[in-house]
Amino acid sequence: MFDVNFSERLLALHYVFPVPLNRLQSLLKVDPKLQKLERMSPQDIAKYLNLSVEKAKYLQENYVHTLISPLKQAYEEHNIFPIPFHHPMYPNKLLALYDPPVVLYTKGLVDILKNWRRIAIVGSRQATSYSEAVLNYIVPPLVDRDYVIVSGLAKGADRMAHEAALRFAGQTIAVLGHGFFHLYPRENRKLAEIIAKEHLLISEYPPYVKPQKWYFPMRNRIISGISEGILVTEAAEKSGTFSTIDHGLENGKPIFAVPGDITKKLSKGPHKLLAEGATPVWNGYQIIEEIEGFLFSK
């Protein structure tokens, strides 16, 4: 049963200690409903959360303060709907990760998460007009089949993927590597505002958390985790795109790649994937056939 009181305590803890679920497991084993945390000794908290005693004491003080603050009301005022890991709307596939998000903070049409047909489209921040052109062939069939386009709202290929979903009247999910109060990059702010109203923004970070370089590889495991497959348009041979691919491969997701001009640097990433067994695609029907055939053959 969904425990509202546990949810409030969990949201308060995550607000002051925004870490993945694996970091909380030792604490949750001894305090599964978080009913003892405010009375625990700092030494015990330090042991369960792998912190110094000083940091544990600071965490406990801030946790108690946050518990009595109007956190729920503040989220509602900013149209933020938090989904804890035990909530029925939480995507179950994320729980298969080594380090699932404790909370998914969402803005927009949360019901989009009910649609299992989700495909990640990723690639280089320096993606060219070639990515934009190929998405005109790949995205329309996906949209016709009710697939949601998932990406990371970065410059380049991510932006093109979200905009293609909008252009062809589909739905899109943008997964952020920071809190909602610090939309990044600035060039995509207008796009983020559209997605927040008409589609769905997701972050595992409370709204106040600023972008940090190491948050974006963490974000990529969510992009992969909530998707049925991953498509790469353009990417360099050594690229951050491959962290999304690595997460996908670890969790058995089919990988798709767009063949490109062999003289171009941004074709090297997709061609490397093709050499390693990714499926070459030049229209969306190929993705649908492999994903749905793969799913229905289980």
One Martini backbone bead per residue (centre of mass of N, CA, C, O) as a GRO file, in nm:
protein
  298
    1MET     BB    1   0.098   0.034   0.019
    2PHE     BB    2   0.068   0.369   0.001
    3ASP     BB    3   0.286   0.579   0.197
    4VAL     BB    4   0.256   0.899   0.285
    5ASN     BB    5   0.446   0.934   0.528
    6PHE     BB    6   0.690   0.809   0.396
    7SER     BB    7   0.703   1.008   0.161
    8GLU     BB    8   0.757   1.262   0.328
    9ARG     BB    9   1.021   1.157   0.454
   10LEU     BB   10   1.169   1.094   0.193
   11LEU     BB   11   1.159   1.381   0.072
   12ALA     BB   12   1.315   1.512   0.302
   13LEU     BB   13   1.571   1.346   0.274
   14HIS     BB   14   1.626   1.404  -0.030
   15TYR     BB   15   1.656   1.710  -0.005
   16VAL     BB   16   1.929   1.674   0.188
   17PHE     BB   17   1.992   1.369   0.030
   18PRO     BB   18   2.068   1.340  -0.309
   19VAL     BB   19   2.051   1.007  -0.362
   20PRO     BB   20   2.062   0.702  -0.434
   21LEU     BB   21   1.922   0.410  -0.320
   22ASN     BB   22   2.186   0.252  -0.239
   23ARG     BB   23   2.258   0.471  -0.010
   24LEU     BB   24   1.984   0.379   0.174
   25GLN     BB   25   1.965   0.072   0.244
   26SER     BB   26   2.084   0.051   0.532
   27LEU     BB   27   1.871   0.232   0.661
   28LEU     BB   28   1.608   0.078   0.557
   29LYS     BB   29   1.662  -0.185   0.716
   30VAL     BB   30   1.626  -0.035   1.011
   31ASP     BB   31   1.423   0.207   0.861
   32PRO     BB   32   1.171   0.158   0.645
   33LYS     BB   33   0.983   0.433   0.744
   34LEU     BB   34   1.140   0.666   0.884
   35GLN     BB   35   1.075   0.674   1.221
   36LYS     BB   36   1.393   0.713   1.354
   37LEU     BB   37   1.588   0.931   1.238
   38GLU     BB   38   1.544   1.180   1.439
   39ARG     BB   39   1.657   0.973   1.694
   40MET     BB   40   1.918   0.914   1.603
   41SER     BB   41   2.235   0.875   1.605
   42PRO     BB   42   2.495   1.008   1.437
   43GLN     BB   43   2.657   0.743   1.434
   44ASP     BB   44   2.444   0.569   1.289
   45ILE     BB   45   2.406   0.741   1.041
   46ALA     BB   46   2.697   0.728   0.950
   47LYS     BB   47   2.699   0.421   0.909
   48TYR     BB   48   2.451   0.391   0.704
   49LEU     BB   49   2.566   0.651   0.506
   50ASN     BB   50   2.867   0.704   0.491
   51LEU     BB   51   2.957   0.920   0.718
   52SER     BB   52   3.024   1.163   0.899
   53VAL     BB   53   2.926   1.277   1.198
   54GLU     BB   54   2.898   1.570   1.116
   55LYS     BB   55   2.718   1.518   0.864
   56ALA     BB   56   2.495   1.362   1.012
   57LYS     BB   57   2.406   1.592   1.194
   58TYR     BB   58   2.335   1.789   0.969
   59LEU     BB   59   2.126   1.611   0.831
   60GLN     BB   60   1.931   1.577   1.068
   61GLU     BB   61   1.865   1.876   1.109
   62ASN     BB   62   1.754   1.921   0.817
   63TYR     BB   63   1.540   1.703   0.821
   64VAL     BB   64   1.368   1.814   1.055
   65HIS     BB   65   1.314   2.085   0.921
   66THR     BB   66   1.179   1.970   0.657
   67LEU     BB   67   0.941   1.817   0.788
   68ILE     BB   68   0.807   2.115   0.887
   69SER     BB   69   0.789   2.191   0.604
   70PRO     BB   70   0.616   2.302   0.299
   71LEU     BB   71   0.700   2.101   0.059
   72LYS     BB   72   0.444   2.013  -0.088
   73GLN     BB   73   0.342   2.299  -0.148
   74ALA     BB   74   0.587   2.394  -0.311
   75TYR     BB   75   0.556   2.190  -0.539
   76GLU     BB   76   0.271   2.271  -0.626
   77GLU     BB   77   0.339   2.572  -0.698
   78HIS     BB   78   0.557   2.440  -0.927
   79ASN     BB   79   0.444   2.181  -1.067
   80ILE     BB   80   0.555   1.943  -0.879
   81PHE     BB   81   0.588   1.579  -0.918
   82PRO     BB   82   0.667   1.343  -0.696
   83ILE     BB   83   0.830   1.009  -0.745
   84PRO     BB   84   0.867   0.758  -0.566
   85PHE     BB   85   0.985   0.429  -0.571
   86HIS     BB   86   0.683   0.328  -0.441
   87HIS     BB   87   0.524   0.438  -0.661
   88PRO     BB   88   0.301   0.352  -0.915
   89MET     BB   89   0.452   0.561  -1.130
   90TYR     BB   90   0.705   0.418  -1.113
   91PRO     BB   91   0.946   0.289  -1.304
   92ASN     BB   92   1.035  -0.037  -1.274
   93LYS     BB   93   1.304  -0.046  -1.447
   94LEU     BB   94   1.477   0.126  -1.248
   95LEU     BB   95   1.507  -0.107  -1.026
   96ALA     BB   96   1.736  -0.260  -1.202
   97LEU     BB   97   1.929  -0.080  -1.105
   98TYR     BB   98   2.192  -0.019  -0.903
   99ASP     BB   99   2.096   0.317  -0.897
  100PRO     BB  100   1.823   0.423  -0.820
  101PRO     BB  101   1.603   0.650  -0.796
  102VAL     BB  102   1.427   0.778  -0.535
  103VAL     BB  103   1.335   1.027  -0.717
  104LEU     BB  104   1.090   1.169  -0.939
  105TYR     BB  105   1.088   1.470  -1.086
  106THR     BB  106   0.796   1.639  -1.216
  107LYS     BB  107   0.686   1.803  -1.532
  108GLY     BB  108   0.356   1.766  -1.641
  109LEU     BB  109   0.262   1.469  -1.810
  110VAL     BB  110   0.257   1.190  -1.624
  111ASP     BB  111   0.096   0.982  -1.808
  112ILE     BB  112   0.326   0.915  -2.004
  113LEU     BB  113   0.439   0.677  -1.819
  114LYS     BB  114   0.214   0.465  -1.913
  115ASN     BB  115   0.385   0.448  -2.169
  116TRP     BB  116   0.596   0.193  -2.287
  117ARG     BB  117   0.654   0.355  -2.550
  118ARG     BB  118   1.007   0.404  -2.549
  119ILE     BB  119   1.257   0.615  -2.712
  120ALA     BB  120   1.589   0.675  -2.739
  121ILE     BB  121   1.756   0.987  -2.839
  122VAL     BB  122   2.100   1.021  -2.929
  123GLY     BB  123   2.400   1.246  -2.913
  124SER     BB  124   2.560   1.503  -3.022
  125ARG     BB  125   2.619   1.841  -2.950
  126GLN     BB  126   2.740   1.857  -3.269
  127ALA     BB  127   2.515   1.811  -3.435
  128THR     BB  128   2.384   1.802  -3.745
  129SER     BB  129   2.167   1.822  -4.011
  130TYR     BB  130   2.159   1.516  -4.039
  131SER     BB  131   1.999   1.449  -3.786
  132GLU     BB  132   1.751   1.612  -3.863
  133ALA     BB  133   1.691   1.457  -4.125
  134VAL     BB  134   1.662   1.162  -4.013
  135LEU     BB  135   1.423   1.228  -3.817
  136ASN     BB  136   1.214   1.260  -4.055
  137TYR     BB  137   1.217   0.933  -4.087
  138ILE     BB  138   1.198   0.815  -3.784
  139VAL     BB  139   0.968   0.959  -3.611
  140PRO     BB  140   0.685   0.928  -3.748
  141PRO     BB  141   0.641   0.618  -3.699
  142LEU     BB  142   0.662   0.638  -3.391
  143VAL     BB  143   0.424   0.828  -3.349
  144ASP     BB  144   0.209   0.649  -3.490
  145ARG     BB  145   0.283   0.419  -3.254
  146ASP     BB  146   0.313   0.579  -2.973
  147TYR     BB  147   0.590   0.701  -2.927
  148VAL     BB  148   0.827   0.809  -2.698
  149ILE     BB  149   1.058   1.068  -2.675
  150VAL     BB  150   1.387   1.029  -2.542
  151SER     BB  151   1.589   1.275  -2.362
  152GLY     BB  152   1.840   1.541  -2.237
  153LEU     BB  153   1.834   1.855  -2.339
  154ALA     BB  154   2.061   1.899  -2.510
  155LYS     BB  155   2.251   1.977  -2.733
  156GLY     BB  156   2.160   1.891  -3.045
  157ALA     BB  157   2.033   1.585  -3.061
  158ASP     BB  158   1.833   1.625  -2.833
  159ARG     BB  159   1.685   1.867  -2.940
  160MET     BB  160   1.602   1.735  -3.210
  161ALA     BB  161   1.429   1.511  -3.085
  162HIS     BB  162   1.221   1.686  -2.942
  163GLU     BB  163   1.138   1.857  -3.194
  164ALA     BB  164   1.037   1.619  -3.362
  165ALA     BB  165   0.808   1.538  -3.177
  166LEU     BB  166   0.661   1.809  -3.203
  167ARG     BB  167   0.643   1.830  -3.517
  168PHE     BB  168   0.484   1.525  -3.516
  169ALA     BB  169   0.283   1.507  -3.267
  170GLY     BB  170   0.428   1.408  -3.019
  171GLN     BB  171   0.599   1.267  -2.746
  172THR     BB  172   0.806   1.390  -2.462
  173ILE     BB  173   1.112   1.324  -2.274
  174ALA     BB  174   1.303   1.506  -2.029
  175VAL     BB  175   1.624   1.449  -1.894
  176LEU     BB  176   1.783   1.574  -1.616
  177GLY     BB  177   2.101   1.713  -1.451
  178HIS     BB  178   1.890   1.877  -1.263
  179GLY     BB  179   1.710   2.115  -1.139
  180PHE     BB  180   1.431   2.317  -1.219
  181PHE     BB  181   1.581   2.602  -1.130
  182HIS     BB  182   1.828   2.503  -1.357
  183LEU     BB  183   1.816   2.543  -1.662
  184TYR     BB  184   1.986   2.324  -1.907
  185PRO     BB  185   2.050   2.499  -2.142
  186ARG     BB  186   1.968   2.817  -2.224
  187GLU     BB  187   1.882   2.759  -2.526
  188ASN     BB  188   1.648   2.539  -2.400
  189ARG     BB  189   1.430   2.685  -2.230
  190LYS     BB  190   1.182   2.698  -2.414
  191LEU     BB  191   1.162   2.395  -2.458
  192ALA     BB  192   1.126   2.323  -2.158
  193GLU     BB  193   0.859   2.478  -2.120
  194ILE     BB  194   0.696   2.312  -2.319
  195ILE     BB  195   0.741   2.033  -2.189
  196ALA     BB  196   0.626   2.113  -1.902
  197LYS     BB  197   0.328   2.152  -2.027
  198GLU     BB  198   0.297   1.912  -2.281
  199HIS     BB  199   0.484   1.706  -2.134
  200LEU     BB  200   0.807   1.587  -1.992
  201LEU     BB  201   0.982   1.633  -1.695
  202ILE     BB  202   1.296   1.498  -1.554
  203SER     BB  203   1.427   1.441  -1.215
  204GLU     BB  204   1.652   1.335  -0.939
  205TYR     BB  205   1.647   1.636  -0.847
  206PRO     BB  206   1.609   1.879  -0.667
  207PRO     BB  207   1.535   2.204  -0.761
  208TYR     BB  208   1.815   2.340  -0.636
  209VAL     BB  209   1.996   2.181  -0.821
  210LYS     BB  210   2.283   2.212  -0.984
  211PRO     BB  211   2.482   2.184  -1.232
  212GLN     BB  212   2.692   1.895  -1.299
  213LYS     BB  213   2.908   1.711  -1.469
  214TRP     BB  214   2.833   1.422  -1.317
  215TYR     BB  215   2.514   1.422  -1.370
  216PHE     BB  216   2.488   1.333  -1.674
  217PRO     BB  217   2.566   1.033  -1.657
  218MET     BB  218   2.337   0.973  -1.458
  219ARG     BB  219   2.102   1.051  -1.644
  220ASN     BB  220   2.150   0.826  -1.865
  221ARG     BB  221   2.024   0.584  -1.701
  222ILE     BB  222   1.733   0.694  -1.733
  223ILE     BB  223   1.702   0.707  -2.031
  224SER     BB  224   1.750   0.403  -2.061
  225GLY     BB  225   1.557   0.279  -1.837
  226ILE     BB  226   1.274   0.400  -1.977
  227SER     BB  227   1.361   0.245  -2.232
  228GLU     BB  228   1.344   0.009  -2.507
  229GLY     BB  229   1.553   0.194  -2.666
  230ILE     BB  230   1.851   0.302  -2.866
  231LEU     BB  231   1.936   0.597  -3.051
  232VAL     BB  232   2.196   0.688  -3.283
  233THR     BB  233   2.310   0.937  -3.484
  234GLU     BB  234   2.554   1.127  -3.369
  235ALA     BB  235   2.908   1.038  -3.290
  236ALA     BB  236   3.176   1.008  -3.139
  237GLU     BB  237   3.390   0.762  -3.047
  238LYS     BB  238   3.431   0.960  -2.798
  239SER     BB  239   3.143   0.966  -2.587
  240GLY     BB  240   2.876   1.036  -2.377
  241THR     BB  241   2.675   0.851  -2.526
  242PHE     BB  242   2.805   0.575  -2.418
  243SER     BB  243   2.672   0.573  -2.138
  244THR     BB  244   2.392   0.504  -2.240
  245ILE     BB  245   2.470   0.245  -2.387
  246ASP     BB  246   2.590   0.092  -2.147
  247HIS     BB  247   2.328   0.084  -1.986
  248GLY     BB  248   2.164  -0.064  -2.200
  249LEU     BB  249   2.338  -0.322  -2.219
  250GLU     BB  250   2.314  -0.402  -1.914
  251ASN     BB  251   1.971  -0.408  -1.976
  252GLY     BB  252   1.895  -0.526  -2.272
  253LYS     BB  253   1.902  -0.309  -2.493
  254PRO     BB  254   1.837  -0.201  -2.790
  255ILE     BB  255   2.055  -0.097  -3.058
  256PHE     BB  256   2.075   0.200  -3.257
  257ALA     BB  257   2.199   0.311  -3.589
  258VAL     BB  258   2.316   0.569  -3.798
  259PRO     BB  259   2.431   0.590  -4.088
  260GLY     BB  260   2.723   0.748  -4.235
  261ASP     BB  261   2.972   0.943  -4.321
  262ILE     BB  262   3.298   0.821  -4.337
  263THR     BB  263   3.435   1.127  -4.325
  264LYS     BB  264   3.297   1.165  -4.046
  265LYS     BB  265   3.334   1.195  -3.709
  266LEU     BB  266   3.011   1.148  -3.630
  267SER     BB  267   3.020   0.842  -3.757
  268LYS     BB  268   3.202   0.667  -3.566
  269GLY     BB  269   3.007   0.583  -3.344
  270PRO     BB  270   2.787   0.430  -3.507
  271HIS     BB  271   2.993   0.239  -3.654
  272LYS     BB  272   3.091   0.101  -3.402
  273LEU     BB  273   2.815  -0.016  -3.322
  274LEU     BB  274   2.770  -0.178  -3.581
  275ALA     BB  275   3.025  -0.359  -3.542
  276GLU     BB  276   2.893  -0.459  -3.247
  277GLY     BB  277   2.555  -0.502  -3.334
  278ALA     BB  278   2.394  -0.290  -3.422
  279THR     BB  279   2.111  -0.148  -3.564
  280PRO     BB  280   2.037  -0.045  -3.868
  281VAL     BB  281   1.885   0.278  -3.954
  282TRP     BB  282   1.622   0.471  -4.176
  283ASN     BB  283   1.362   0.392  -4.005
  284GLY     BB  284   1.109   0.348  -3.766
  285TYR     BB  285   1.010   0.057  -3.837
  286GLN     BB  286   1.263  -0.098  -3.744
  287ILE     BB  287   1.226  -0.039  -3.445
  288ILE     BB  288   0.946  -0.154  -3.401
  289GLU     BB  289   1.004  -0.442  -3.492
  290GLU     BB  290   1.222  -0.508  -3.279
  291ILE     BB  291   1.080  -0.431  -3.016
  292GLU     BB  292   0.807  -0.588  -3.051
  293GLY     BB  293   0.930  -0.858  -3.117
  294PHE     BB  294   1.099  -0.878  -2.859
  295LEU     BB  295   0.868  -0.857  -2.654
  296PHE     BB  296   0.666  -1.083  -2.781
  297SER     BB  297   0.895  -1.320  -2.745
  298LYS     BB  298   0.899  -1.355  -2.420
   0.00000   0.00000   0.00000
